[in-house]
mmCIF file of N, CA and C in Angstrom:
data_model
loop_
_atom_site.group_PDB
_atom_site.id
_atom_site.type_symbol
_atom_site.label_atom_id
_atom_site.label_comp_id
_atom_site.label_asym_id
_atom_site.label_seq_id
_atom_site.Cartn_x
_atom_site.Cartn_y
_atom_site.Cartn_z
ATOM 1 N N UNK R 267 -37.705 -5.694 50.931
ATOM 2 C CA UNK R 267 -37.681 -4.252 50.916
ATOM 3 C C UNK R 267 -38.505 -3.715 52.086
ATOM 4 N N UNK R 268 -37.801 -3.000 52.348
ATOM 5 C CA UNK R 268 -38.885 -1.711 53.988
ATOM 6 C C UNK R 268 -39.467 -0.603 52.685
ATOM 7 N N UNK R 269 -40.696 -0.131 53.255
ATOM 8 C CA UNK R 269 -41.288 0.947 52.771
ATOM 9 C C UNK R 269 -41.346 2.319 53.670
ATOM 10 N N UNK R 270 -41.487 3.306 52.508
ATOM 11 C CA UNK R 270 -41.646 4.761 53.742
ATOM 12 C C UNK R 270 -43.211 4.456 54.253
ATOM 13 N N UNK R 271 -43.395 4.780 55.385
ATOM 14 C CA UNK R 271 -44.487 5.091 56.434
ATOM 15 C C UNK R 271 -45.324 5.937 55.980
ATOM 16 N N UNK R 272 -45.444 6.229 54.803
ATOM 17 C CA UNK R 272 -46.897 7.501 54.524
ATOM 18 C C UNK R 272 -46.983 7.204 52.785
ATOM 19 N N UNK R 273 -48.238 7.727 53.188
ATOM 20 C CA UNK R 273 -49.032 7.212 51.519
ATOM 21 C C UNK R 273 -48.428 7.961 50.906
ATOM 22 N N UNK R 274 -48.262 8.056 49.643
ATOM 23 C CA UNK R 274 -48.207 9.134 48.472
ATOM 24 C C UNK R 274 -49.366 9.966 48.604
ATOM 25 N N UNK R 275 -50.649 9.401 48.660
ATOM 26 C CA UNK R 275 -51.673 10.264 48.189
ATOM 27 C C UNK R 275 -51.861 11.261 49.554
ATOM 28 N N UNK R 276 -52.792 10.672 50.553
ATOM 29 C CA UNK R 276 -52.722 11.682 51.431
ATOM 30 C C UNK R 276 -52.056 11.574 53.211
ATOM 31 N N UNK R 277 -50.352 11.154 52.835
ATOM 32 C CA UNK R 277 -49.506 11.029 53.734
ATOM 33 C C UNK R 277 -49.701 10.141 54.981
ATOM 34 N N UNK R 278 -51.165 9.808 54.973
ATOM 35 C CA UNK R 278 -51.322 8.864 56.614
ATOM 36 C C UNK R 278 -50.219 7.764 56.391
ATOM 37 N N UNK R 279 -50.094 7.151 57.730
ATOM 38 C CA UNK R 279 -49.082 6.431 57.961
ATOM 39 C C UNK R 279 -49.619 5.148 57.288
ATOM 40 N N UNK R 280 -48.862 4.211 56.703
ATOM 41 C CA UNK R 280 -48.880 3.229 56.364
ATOM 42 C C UNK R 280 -49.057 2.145 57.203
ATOM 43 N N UNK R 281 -48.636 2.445 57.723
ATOM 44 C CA UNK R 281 -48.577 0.988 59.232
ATOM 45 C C UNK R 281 -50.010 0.870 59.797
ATOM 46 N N UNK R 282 -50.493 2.094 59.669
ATOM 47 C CA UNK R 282 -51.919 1.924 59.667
ATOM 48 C C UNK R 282 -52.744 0.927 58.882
ATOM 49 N N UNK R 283 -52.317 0.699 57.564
ATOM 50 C CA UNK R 283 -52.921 -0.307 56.632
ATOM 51 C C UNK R 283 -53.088 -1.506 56.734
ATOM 52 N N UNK R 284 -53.204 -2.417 56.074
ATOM 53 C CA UNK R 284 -52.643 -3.692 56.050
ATOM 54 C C UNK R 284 -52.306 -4.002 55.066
ATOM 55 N N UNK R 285 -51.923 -5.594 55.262
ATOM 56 C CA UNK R 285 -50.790 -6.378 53.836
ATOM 57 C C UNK R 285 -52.204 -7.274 53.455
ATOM 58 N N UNK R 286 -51.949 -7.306 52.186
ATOM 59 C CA UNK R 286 -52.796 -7.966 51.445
ATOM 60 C C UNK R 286 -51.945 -9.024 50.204
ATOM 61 N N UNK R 287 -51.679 -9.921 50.442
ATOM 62 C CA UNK R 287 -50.273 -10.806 49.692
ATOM 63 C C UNK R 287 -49.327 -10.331 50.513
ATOM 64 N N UNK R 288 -48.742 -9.853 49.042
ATOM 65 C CA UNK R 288 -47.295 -9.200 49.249
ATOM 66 C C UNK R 288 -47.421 -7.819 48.545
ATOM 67 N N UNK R 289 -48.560 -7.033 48.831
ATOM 68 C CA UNK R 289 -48.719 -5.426 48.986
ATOM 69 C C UNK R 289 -49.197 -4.623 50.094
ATOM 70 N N UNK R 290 -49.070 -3.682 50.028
ATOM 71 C CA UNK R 290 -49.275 -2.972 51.189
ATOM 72 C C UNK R 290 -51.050 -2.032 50.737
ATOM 73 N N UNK R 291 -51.965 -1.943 51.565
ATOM 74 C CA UNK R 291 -53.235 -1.104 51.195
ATOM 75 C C UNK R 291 -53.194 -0.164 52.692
ATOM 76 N N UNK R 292 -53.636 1.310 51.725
ATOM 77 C CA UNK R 292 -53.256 2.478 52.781
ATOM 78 C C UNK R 292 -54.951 1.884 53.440
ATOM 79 N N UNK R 293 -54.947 2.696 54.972
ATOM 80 C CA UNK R 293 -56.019 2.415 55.598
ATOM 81 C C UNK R 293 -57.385 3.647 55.463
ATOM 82 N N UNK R 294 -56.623 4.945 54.238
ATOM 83 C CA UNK R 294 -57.685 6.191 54.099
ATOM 84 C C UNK R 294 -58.410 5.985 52.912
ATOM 85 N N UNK R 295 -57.844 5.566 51.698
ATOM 86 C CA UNK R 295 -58.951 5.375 50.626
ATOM 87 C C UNK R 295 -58.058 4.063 49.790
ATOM 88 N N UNK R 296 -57.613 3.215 50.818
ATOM 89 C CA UNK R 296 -57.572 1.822 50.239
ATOM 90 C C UNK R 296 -56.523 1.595 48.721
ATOM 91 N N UNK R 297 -55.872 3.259 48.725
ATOM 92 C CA UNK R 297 -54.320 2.613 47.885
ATOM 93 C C UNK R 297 -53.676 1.540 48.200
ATOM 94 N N UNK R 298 -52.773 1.116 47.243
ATOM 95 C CA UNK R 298 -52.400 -0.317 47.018
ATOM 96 C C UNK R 298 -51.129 -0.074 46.421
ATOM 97 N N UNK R 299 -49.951 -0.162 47.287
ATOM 98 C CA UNK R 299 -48.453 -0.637 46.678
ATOM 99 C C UNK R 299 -48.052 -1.538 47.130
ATOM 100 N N UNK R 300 -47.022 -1.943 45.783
ATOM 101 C CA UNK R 300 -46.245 -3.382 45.942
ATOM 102 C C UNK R 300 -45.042 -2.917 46.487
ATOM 103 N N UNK R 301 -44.212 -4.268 46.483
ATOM 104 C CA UNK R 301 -43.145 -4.468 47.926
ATOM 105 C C UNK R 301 -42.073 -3.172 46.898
ATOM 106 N N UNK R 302 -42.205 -2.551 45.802
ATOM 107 C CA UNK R 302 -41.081 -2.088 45.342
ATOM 108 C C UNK R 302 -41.302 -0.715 45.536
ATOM 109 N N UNK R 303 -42.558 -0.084 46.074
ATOM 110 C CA UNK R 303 -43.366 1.171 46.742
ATOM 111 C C UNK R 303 -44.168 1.315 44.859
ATOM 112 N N UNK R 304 -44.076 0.995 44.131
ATOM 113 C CA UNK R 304 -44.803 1.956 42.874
ATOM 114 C C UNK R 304 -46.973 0.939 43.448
ATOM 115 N N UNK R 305 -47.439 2.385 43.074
ATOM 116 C CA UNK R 305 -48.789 2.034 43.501
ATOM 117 C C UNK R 305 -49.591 1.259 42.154
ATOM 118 N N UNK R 306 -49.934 0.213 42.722
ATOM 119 C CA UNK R 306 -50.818 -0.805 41.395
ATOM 120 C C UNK R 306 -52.301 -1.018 41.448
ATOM 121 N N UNK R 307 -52.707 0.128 42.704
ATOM 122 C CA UNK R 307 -54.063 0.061 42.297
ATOM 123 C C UNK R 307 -54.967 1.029 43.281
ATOM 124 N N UNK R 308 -55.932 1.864 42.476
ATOM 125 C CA UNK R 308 -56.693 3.087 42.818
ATOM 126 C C UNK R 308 -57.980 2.898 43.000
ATOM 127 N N UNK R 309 -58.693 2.321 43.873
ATOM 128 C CA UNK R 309 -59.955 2.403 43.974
ATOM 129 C C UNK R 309 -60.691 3.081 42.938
ATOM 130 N N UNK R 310 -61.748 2.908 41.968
ATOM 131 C CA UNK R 310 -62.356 4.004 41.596
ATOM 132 C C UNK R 310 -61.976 4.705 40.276
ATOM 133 N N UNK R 311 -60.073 4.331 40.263
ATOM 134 C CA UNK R 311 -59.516 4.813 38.985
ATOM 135 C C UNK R 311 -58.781 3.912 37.757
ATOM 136 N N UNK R 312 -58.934 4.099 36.935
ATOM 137 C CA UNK R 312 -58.056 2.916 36.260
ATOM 138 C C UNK R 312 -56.757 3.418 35.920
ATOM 139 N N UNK R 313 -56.479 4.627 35.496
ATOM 140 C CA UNK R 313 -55.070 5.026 35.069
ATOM 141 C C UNK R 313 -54.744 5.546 36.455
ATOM 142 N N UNK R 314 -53.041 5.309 36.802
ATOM 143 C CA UNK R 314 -52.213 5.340 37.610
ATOM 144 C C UNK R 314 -51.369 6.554 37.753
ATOM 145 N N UNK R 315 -51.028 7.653 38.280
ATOM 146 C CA UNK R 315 -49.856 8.204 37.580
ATOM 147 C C UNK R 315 -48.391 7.315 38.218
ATOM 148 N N UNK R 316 -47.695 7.871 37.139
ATOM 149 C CA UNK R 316 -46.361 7.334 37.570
ATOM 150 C C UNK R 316 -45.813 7.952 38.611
ATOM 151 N N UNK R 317 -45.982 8.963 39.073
ATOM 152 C CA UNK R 317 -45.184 9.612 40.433
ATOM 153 C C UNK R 317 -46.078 9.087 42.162
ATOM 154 N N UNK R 318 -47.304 8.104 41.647
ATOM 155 C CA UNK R 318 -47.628 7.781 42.859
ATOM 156 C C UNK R 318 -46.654 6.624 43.044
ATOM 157 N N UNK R 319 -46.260 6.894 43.993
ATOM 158 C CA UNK R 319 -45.204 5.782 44.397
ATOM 159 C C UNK R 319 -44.538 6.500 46.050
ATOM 160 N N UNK R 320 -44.287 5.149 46.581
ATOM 161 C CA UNK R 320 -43.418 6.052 47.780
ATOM 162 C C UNK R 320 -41.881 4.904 47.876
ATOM 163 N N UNK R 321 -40.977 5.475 48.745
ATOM 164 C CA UNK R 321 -40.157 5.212 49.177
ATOM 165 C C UNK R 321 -39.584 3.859 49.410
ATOM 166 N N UNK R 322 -38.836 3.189 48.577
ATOM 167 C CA UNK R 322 -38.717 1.756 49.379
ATOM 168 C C UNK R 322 -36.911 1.479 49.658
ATOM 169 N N UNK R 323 -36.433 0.527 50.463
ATOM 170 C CA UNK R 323 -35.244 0.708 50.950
ATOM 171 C C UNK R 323 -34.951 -0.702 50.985
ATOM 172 N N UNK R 324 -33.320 -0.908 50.434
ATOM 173 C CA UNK R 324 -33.200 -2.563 50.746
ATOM 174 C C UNK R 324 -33.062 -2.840 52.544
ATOM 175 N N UNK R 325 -33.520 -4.552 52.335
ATOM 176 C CA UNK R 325 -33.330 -5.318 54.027
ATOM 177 C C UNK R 325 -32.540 -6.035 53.722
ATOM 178 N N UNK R 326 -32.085 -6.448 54.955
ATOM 179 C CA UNK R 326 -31.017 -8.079 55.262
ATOM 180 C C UNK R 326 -31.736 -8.218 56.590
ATOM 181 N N UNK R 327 -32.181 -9.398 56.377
ATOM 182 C CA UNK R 327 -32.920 -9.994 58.351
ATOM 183 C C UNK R 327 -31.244 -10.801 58.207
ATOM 184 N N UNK R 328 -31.315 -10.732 59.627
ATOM 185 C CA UNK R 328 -30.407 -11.695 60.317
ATOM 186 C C UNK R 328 -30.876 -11.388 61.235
ATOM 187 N N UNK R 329 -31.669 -12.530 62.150
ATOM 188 C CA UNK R 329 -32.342 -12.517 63.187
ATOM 189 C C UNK R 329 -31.347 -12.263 64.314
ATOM 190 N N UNK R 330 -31.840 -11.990 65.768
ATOM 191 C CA UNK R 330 -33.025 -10.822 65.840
ATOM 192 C C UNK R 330 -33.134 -9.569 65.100
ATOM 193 N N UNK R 331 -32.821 -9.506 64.333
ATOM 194 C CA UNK R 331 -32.461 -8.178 63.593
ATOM 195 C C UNK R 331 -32.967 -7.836 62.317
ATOM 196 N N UNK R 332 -33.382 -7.088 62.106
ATOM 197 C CA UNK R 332 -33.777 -6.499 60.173
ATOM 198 C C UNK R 332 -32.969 -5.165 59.691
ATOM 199 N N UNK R 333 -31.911 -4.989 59.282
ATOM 200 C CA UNK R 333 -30.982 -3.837 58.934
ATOM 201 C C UNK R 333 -31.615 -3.537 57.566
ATOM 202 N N UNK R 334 -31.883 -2.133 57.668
ATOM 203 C CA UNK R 334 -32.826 -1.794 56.545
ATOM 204 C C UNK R 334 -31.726 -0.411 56.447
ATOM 205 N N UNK R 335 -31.117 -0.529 54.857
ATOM 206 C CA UNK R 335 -30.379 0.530 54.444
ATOM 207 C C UNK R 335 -30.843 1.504 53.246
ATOM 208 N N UNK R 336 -30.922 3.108 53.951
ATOM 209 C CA UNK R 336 -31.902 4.316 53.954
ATOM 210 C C UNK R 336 -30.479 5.138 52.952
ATOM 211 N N UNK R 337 -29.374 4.433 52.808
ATOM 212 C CA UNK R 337 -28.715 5.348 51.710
ATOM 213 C C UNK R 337 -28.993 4.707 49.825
ATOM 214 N N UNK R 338 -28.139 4.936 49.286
ATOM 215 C CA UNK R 338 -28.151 5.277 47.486
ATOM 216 C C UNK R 338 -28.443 3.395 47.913
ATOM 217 N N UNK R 339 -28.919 2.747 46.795
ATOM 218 C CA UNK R 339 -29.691 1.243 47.058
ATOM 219 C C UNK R 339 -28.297 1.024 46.076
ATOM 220 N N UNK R 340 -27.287 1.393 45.405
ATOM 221 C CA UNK R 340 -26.259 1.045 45.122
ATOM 222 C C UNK R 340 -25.162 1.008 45.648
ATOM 223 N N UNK R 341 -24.979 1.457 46.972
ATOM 224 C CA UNK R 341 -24.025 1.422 47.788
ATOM 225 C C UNK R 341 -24.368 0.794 48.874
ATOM 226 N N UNK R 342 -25.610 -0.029 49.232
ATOM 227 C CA UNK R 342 -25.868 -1.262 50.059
ATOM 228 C C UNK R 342 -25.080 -2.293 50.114
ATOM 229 N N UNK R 343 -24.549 -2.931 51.018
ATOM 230 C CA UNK R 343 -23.327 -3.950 51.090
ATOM 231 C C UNK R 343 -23.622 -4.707 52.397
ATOM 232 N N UNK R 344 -24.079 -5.790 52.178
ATOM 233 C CA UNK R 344 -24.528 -6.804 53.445
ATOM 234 C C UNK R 344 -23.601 -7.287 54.907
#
């Protein structure tokens, strides 16, 4: 999966962050989403809401290449 480029919480770019496993941690107050965008962990907080979450989109690598499709994830077709 590709992710959208900005936090849920306060929009900085993601790419800014780094990968930690196989999650992504924002680089402003150290949010934490997995490869499916829903956020699994809040510095500081223990309950989550459910609408923190951002954007995620299916891939197909076929080298040199990564085709990452930005329409309905049910009408993706390799």
């Amino acid at each position: 999966m590709a992710l959208e480029d900005r936090c849920a919480h306060r929009r900085l770019p993601l790419s800014m962050g780094k990968v930690i496993g196989d999650d992504l941690q924002c680089h402003y107050h150290s949010v934490v989403f997995d490869c499916t965008g829903a956020c699994v962990k809040i510095p500081g907080q223990e309950r989550i809401p459910r609408k923190m979450r951002i954007k995620s989109y299916p891939v197909v690598d076929r080298p040199p290449c990564v085709f990452v499709w930005m329409g309905d994830e049910a009408d993706a077709d390799e």
